[in-house]
mmCIF file of C-alpha atoms and ligand atoms in Angstrom:
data_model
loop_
_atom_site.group_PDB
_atom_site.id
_atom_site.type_symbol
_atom_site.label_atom_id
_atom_site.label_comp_id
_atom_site.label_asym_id
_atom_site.label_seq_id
_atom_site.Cartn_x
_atom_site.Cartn_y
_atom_site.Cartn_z
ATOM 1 C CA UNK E 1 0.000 0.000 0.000
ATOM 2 C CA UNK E 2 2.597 2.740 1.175
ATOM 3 C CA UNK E 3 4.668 1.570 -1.711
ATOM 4 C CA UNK E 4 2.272 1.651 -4.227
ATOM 5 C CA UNK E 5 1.283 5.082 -3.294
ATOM 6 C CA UNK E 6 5.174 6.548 -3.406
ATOM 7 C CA UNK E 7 5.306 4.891 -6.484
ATOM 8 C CA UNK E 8 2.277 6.422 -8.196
ATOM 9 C CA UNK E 9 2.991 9.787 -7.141
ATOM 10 C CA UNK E 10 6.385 9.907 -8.144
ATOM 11 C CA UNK E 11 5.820 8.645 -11.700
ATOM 12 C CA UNK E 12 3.561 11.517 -13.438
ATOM 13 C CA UNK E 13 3.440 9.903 -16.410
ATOM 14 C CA UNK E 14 1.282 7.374 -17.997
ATOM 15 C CA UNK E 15 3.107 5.527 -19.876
ATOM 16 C CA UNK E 16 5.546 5.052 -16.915
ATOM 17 C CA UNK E 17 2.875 3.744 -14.937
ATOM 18 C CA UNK E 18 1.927 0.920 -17.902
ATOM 19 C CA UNK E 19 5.751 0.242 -18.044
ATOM 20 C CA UNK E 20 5.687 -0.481 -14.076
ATOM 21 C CA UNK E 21 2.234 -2.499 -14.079
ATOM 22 C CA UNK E 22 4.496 -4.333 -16.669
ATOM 23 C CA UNK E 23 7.390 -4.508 -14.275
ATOM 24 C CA UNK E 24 5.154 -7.101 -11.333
ATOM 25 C CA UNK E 25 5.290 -10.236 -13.570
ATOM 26 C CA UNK E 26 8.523 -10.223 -14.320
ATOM 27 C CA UNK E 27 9.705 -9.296 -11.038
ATOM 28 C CA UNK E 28 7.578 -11.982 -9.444
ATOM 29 C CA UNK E 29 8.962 -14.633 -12.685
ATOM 30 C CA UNK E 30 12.844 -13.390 -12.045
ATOM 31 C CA UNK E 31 12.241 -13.990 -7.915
ATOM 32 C CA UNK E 32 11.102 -17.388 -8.546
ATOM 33 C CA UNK E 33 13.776 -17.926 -10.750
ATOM 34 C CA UNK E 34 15.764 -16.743 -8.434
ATOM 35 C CA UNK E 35 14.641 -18.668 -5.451
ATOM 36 C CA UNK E 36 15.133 -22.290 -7.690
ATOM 37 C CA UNK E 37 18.262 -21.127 -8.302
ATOM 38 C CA UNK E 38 19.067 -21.092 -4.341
ATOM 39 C CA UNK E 39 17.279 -24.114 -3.590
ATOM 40 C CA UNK E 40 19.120 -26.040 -6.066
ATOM 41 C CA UNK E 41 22.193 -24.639 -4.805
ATOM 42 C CA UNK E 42 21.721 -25.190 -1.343
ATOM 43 C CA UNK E 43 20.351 -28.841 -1.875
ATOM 44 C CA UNK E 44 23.434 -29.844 -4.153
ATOM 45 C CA UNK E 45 26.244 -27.645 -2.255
ATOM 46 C CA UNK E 46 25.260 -27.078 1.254
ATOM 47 C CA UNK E 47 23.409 -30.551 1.504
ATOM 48 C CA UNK E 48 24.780 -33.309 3.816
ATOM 49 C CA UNK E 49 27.040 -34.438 1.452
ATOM 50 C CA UNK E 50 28.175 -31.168 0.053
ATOM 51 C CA UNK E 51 31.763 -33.376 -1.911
ATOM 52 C CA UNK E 52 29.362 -35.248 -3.493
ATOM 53 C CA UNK E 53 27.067 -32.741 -5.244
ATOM 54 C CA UNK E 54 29.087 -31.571 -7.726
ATOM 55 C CA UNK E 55 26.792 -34.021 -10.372
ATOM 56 C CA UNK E 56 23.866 -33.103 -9.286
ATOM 57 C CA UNK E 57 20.551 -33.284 -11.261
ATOM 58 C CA UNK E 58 17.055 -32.645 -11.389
ATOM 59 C CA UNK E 59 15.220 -36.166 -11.909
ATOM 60 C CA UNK E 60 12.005 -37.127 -11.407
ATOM 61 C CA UNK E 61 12.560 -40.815 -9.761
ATOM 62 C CA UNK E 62 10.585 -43.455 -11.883
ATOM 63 C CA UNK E 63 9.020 -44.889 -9.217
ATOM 64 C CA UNK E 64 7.342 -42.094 -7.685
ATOM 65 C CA UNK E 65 4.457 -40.084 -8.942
ATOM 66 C CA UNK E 66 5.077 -36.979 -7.870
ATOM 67 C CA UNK E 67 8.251 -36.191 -5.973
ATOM 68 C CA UNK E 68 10.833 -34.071 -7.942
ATOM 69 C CA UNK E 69 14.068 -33.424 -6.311
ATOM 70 C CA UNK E 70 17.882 -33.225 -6.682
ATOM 71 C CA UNK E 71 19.408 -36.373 -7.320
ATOM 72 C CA UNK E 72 23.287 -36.683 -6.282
ATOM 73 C CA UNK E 73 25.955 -38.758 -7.490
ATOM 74 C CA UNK E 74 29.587 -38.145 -6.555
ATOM 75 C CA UNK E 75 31.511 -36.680 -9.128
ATOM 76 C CA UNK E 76 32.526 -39.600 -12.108
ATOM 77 C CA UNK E 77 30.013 -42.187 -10.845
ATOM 78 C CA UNK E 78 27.067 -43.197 -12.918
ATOM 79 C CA UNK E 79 23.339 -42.935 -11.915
ATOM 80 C CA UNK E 80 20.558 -45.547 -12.121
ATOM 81 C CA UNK E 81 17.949 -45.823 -10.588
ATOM 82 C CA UNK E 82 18.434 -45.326 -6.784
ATOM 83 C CA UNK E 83 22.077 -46.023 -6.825
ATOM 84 C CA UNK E 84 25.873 -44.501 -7.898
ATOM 85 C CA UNK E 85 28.120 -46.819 -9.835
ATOM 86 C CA UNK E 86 32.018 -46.361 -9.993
ATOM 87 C CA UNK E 87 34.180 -48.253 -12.032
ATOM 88 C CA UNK E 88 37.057 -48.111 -11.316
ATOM 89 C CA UNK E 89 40.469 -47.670 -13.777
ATOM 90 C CA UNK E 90 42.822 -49.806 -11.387
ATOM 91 C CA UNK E 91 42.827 -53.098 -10.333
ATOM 92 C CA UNK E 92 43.303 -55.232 -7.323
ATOM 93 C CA UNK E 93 42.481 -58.619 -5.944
ATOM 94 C CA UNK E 94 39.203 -59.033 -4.230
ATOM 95 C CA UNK E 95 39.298 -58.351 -0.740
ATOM 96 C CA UNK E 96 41.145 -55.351 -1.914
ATOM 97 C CA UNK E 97 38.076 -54.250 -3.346
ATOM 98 C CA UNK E 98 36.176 -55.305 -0.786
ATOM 99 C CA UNK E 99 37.974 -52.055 1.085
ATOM 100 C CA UNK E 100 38.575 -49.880 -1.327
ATOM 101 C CA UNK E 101 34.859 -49.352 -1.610
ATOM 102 C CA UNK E 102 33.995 -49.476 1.550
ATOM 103 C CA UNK E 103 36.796 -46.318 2.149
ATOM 104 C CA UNK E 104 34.524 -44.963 -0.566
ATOM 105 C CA UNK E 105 32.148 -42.723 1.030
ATOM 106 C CA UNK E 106 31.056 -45.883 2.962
ATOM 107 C CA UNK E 107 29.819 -47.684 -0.547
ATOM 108 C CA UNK E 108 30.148 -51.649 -1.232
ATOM 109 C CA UNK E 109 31.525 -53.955 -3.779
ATOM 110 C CA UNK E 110 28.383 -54.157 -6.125
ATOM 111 C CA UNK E 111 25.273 -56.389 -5.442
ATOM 112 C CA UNK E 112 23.638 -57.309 -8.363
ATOM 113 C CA UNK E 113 19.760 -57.593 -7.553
ATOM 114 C CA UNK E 114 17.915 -57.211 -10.672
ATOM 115 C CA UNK E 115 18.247 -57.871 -13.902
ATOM 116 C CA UNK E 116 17.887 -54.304 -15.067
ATOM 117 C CA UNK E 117 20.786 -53.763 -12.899
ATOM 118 C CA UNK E 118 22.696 -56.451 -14.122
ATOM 119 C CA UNK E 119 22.056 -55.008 -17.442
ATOM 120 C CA UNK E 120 22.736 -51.388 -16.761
ATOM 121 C CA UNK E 121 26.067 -52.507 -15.338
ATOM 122 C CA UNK E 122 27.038 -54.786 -18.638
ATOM 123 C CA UNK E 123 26.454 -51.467 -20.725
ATOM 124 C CA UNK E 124 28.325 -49.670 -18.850
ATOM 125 C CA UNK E 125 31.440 -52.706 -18.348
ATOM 126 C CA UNK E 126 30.956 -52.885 -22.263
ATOM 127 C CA UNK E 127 32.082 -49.142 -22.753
ATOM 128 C CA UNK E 128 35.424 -49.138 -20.992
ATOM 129 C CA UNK E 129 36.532 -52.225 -22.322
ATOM 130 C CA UNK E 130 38.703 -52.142 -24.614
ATOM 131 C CA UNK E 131 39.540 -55.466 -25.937
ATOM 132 C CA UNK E 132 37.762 -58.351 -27.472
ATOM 133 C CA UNK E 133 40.001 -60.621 -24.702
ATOM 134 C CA UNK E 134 38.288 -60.862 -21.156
ATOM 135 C CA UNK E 135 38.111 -57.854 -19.430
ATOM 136 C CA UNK E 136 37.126 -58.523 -15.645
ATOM 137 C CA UNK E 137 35.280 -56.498 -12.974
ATOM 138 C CA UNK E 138 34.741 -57.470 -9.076
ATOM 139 C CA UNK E 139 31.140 -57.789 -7.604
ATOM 140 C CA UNK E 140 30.728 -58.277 -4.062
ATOM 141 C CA UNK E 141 29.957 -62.189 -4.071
ATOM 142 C CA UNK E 142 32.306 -64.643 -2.738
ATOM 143 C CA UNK E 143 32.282 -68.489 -1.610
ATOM 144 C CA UNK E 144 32.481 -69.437 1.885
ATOM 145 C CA UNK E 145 34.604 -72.399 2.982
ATOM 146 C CA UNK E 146 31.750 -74.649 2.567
ATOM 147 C CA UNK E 147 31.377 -73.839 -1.097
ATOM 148 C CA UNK E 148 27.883 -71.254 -0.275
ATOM 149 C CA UNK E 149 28.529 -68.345 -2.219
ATOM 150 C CA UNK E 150 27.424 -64.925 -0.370
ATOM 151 C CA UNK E 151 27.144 -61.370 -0.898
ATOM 152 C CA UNK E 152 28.919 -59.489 0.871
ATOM 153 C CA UNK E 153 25.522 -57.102 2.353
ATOM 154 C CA UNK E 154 23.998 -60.305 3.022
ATOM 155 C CA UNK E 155 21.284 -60.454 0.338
ATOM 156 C CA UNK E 156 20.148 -63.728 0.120
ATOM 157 C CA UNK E 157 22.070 -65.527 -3.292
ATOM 158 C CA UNK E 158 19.235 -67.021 -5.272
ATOM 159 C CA UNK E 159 20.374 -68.865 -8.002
ATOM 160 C CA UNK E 160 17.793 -67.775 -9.966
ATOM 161 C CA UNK E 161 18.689 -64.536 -9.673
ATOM 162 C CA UNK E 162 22.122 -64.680 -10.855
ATOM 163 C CA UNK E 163 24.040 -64.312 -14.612
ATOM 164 C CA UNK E 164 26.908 -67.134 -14.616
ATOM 165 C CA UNK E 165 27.889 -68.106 -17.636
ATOM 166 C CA UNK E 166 27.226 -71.385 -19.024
ATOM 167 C CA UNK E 167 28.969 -73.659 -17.093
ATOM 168 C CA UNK E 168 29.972 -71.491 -13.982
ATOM 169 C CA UNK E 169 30.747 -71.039 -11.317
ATOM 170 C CA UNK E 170 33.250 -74.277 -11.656
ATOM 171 C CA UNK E 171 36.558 -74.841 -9.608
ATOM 172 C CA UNK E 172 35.012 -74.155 -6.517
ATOM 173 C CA UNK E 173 37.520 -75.429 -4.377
ATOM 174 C CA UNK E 174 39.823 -72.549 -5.524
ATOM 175 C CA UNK E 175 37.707 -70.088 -7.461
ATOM 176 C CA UNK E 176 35.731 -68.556 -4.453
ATOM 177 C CA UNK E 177 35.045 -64.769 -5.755
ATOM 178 C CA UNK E 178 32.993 -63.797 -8.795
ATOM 179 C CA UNK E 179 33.731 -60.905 -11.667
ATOM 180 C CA UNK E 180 31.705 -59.858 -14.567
ATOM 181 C CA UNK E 181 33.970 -60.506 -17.429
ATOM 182 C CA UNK E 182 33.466 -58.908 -20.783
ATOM 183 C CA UNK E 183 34.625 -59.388 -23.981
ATOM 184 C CA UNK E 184 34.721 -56.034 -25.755
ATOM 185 C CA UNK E 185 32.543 -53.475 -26.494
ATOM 186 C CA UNK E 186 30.326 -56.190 -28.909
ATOM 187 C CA UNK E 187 29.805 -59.078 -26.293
ATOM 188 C CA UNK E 188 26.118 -60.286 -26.980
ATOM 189 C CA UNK E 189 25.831 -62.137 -23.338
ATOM 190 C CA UNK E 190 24.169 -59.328 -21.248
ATOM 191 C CA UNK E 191 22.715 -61.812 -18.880
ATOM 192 C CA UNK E 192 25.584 -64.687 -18.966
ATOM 193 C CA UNK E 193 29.085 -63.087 -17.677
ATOM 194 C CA UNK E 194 29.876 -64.109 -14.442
ATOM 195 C CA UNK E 195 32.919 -66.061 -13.710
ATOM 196 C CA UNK E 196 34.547 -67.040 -10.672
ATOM 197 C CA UNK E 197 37.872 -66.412 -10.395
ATOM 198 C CA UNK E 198 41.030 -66.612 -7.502
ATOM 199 C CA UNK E 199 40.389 -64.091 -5.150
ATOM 200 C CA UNK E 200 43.504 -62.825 -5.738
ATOM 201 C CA UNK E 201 43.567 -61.684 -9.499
ATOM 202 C CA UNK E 202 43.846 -57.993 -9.988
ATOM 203 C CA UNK E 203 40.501 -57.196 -11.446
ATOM 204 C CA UNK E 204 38.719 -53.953 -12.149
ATOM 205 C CA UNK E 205 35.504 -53.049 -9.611
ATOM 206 C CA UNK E 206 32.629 -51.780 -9.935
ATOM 207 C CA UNK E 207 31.096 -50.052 -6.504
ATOM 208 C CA UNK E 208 27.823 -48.862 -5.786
ATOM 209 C CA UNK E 209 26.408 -46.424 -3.161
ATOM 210 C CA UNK E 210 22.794 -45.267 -2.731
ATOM 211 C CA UNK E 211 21.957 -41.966 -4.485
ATOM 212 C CA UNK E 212 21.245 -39.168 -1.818
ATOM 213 C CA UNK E 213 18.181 -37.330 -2.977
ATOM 214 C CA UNK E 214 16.848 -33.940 -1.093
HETATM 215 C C1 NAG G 301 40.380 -46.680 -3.824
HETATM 216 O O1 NAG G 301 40.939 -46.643 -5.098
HETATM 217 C C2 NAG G 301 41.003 -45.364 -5.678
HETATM 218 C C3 NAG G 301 41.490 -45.521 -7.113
HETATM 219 O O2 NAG G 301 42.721 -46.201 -7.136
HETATM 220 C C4 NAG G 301 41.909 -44.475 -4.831
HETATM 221 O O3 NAG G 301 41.945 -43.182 -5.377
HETATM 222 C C5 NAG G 301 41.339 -44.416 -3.429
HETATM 223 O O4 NAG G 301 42.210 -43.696 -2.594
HETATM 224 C C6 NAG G 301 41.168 -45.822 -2.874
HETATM 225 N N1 NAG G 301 40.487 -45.689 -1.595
HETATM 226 C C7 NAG G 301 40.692 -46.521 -0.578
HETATM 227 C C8 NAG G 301 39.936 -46.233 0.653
HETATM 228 O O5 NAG G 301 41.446 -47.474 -0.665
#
């Protein structure tokens, strides 16, 4: 009220008054531009995890109707879904990899629960590798001494739900952790790659960590 009144009697003319009736909507558009603009900063920078925002995105998450949010993923790890995937350039032998994830912003040597996952991950194995000969990544599944083979959050293994190749897991009585292997960028066998191999080949990883969303 006060304002509007200060503003009308200093502006004589007309067409200065159209210009400033003009003026609201794009005030009130640039403000809520504005304001986005500090929530997505503050949700990807000054969030609880402010190292990990610097990928940060605006996703609607498939399996809810309506929430909209900022999705993180540390910096160089993929999104899908409601987790962050690193793959990593180095290798190491398994219970290496075991800890290096884990020293990882508290992630795990990946379990493979789905078959969209399983999927996701091939595509992505497929990309880096470079060769047509076996190229070999870590998950977090390993034999105990009786021969059961575990994951190392303690998801139950179904057999069902798993993507051996034809023929594996064989050798059990050395071979007691499993790898995806792929065979350059072509390899047709999306949902047949597992292998088990010595637990102390240097392999490539793959670790995952649940996306933080705000
Ligand atoms: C894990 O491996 C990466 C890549 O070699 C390295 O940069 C990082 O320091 C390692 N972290 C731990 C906790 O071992």
């Amino acid at each position: 009220m006060n304002r509007r009144g200060r503003v009308s009697s200093a502006t004589a003319a007309p067409a200065e008054e159209r210009s400033c009736s003009w003026l609201n909507p794009w005030v009130f558009l640039v403000s809520v531009l504005a304001i986005k603009t500090a929530f997505v900063t503050i949700c990807c920078f000054g969030g609880q995890y402010p190292s990990l925002c610097q990928q940060a995105s605006l996703t609607k998450m498939k399996d809810s109707t309506s929430w909209e949010g900022c999705v993180y993923c540390p910096k160089g790890w993929k999104h899908f879904q409601e987790k962050c995937y690193y793959l990593s350039a180095d290798k190491m032998s398994w219970p290496e990899s075991v800890q290096n994830c884990t020293g990882m912003m508290g992630s795990q040597l990946v379990v493979i629960n789905s078959k969209e996952e399983q999927e996701f991950l091939f595509n992505l194995a497929k990309e880096v590798s470079t060769n047509a000969f076996e190229t070999k990544f870590y998950v977090g599944l390993a034999a105990s001494a009786n021969g059961q083979w575990q994951w190392v959050d303690q998801t139950p293994y179904k057999k069902a739900a798993t993507f051996w190749k034809p023929g594996e897991p064989n050798l059990l009585f050395a071979e007691k952790c499993a790898a995806i292997h792929v065979k350059g960028k072509r390899d047709p066998n999306t949902y047949s790659n597992w292998n088990n191999v010595l637990c102390f080949t240097s392999c490539y990883r793959i670790c995952e960590l649940p996306v933080k969303f705000v």
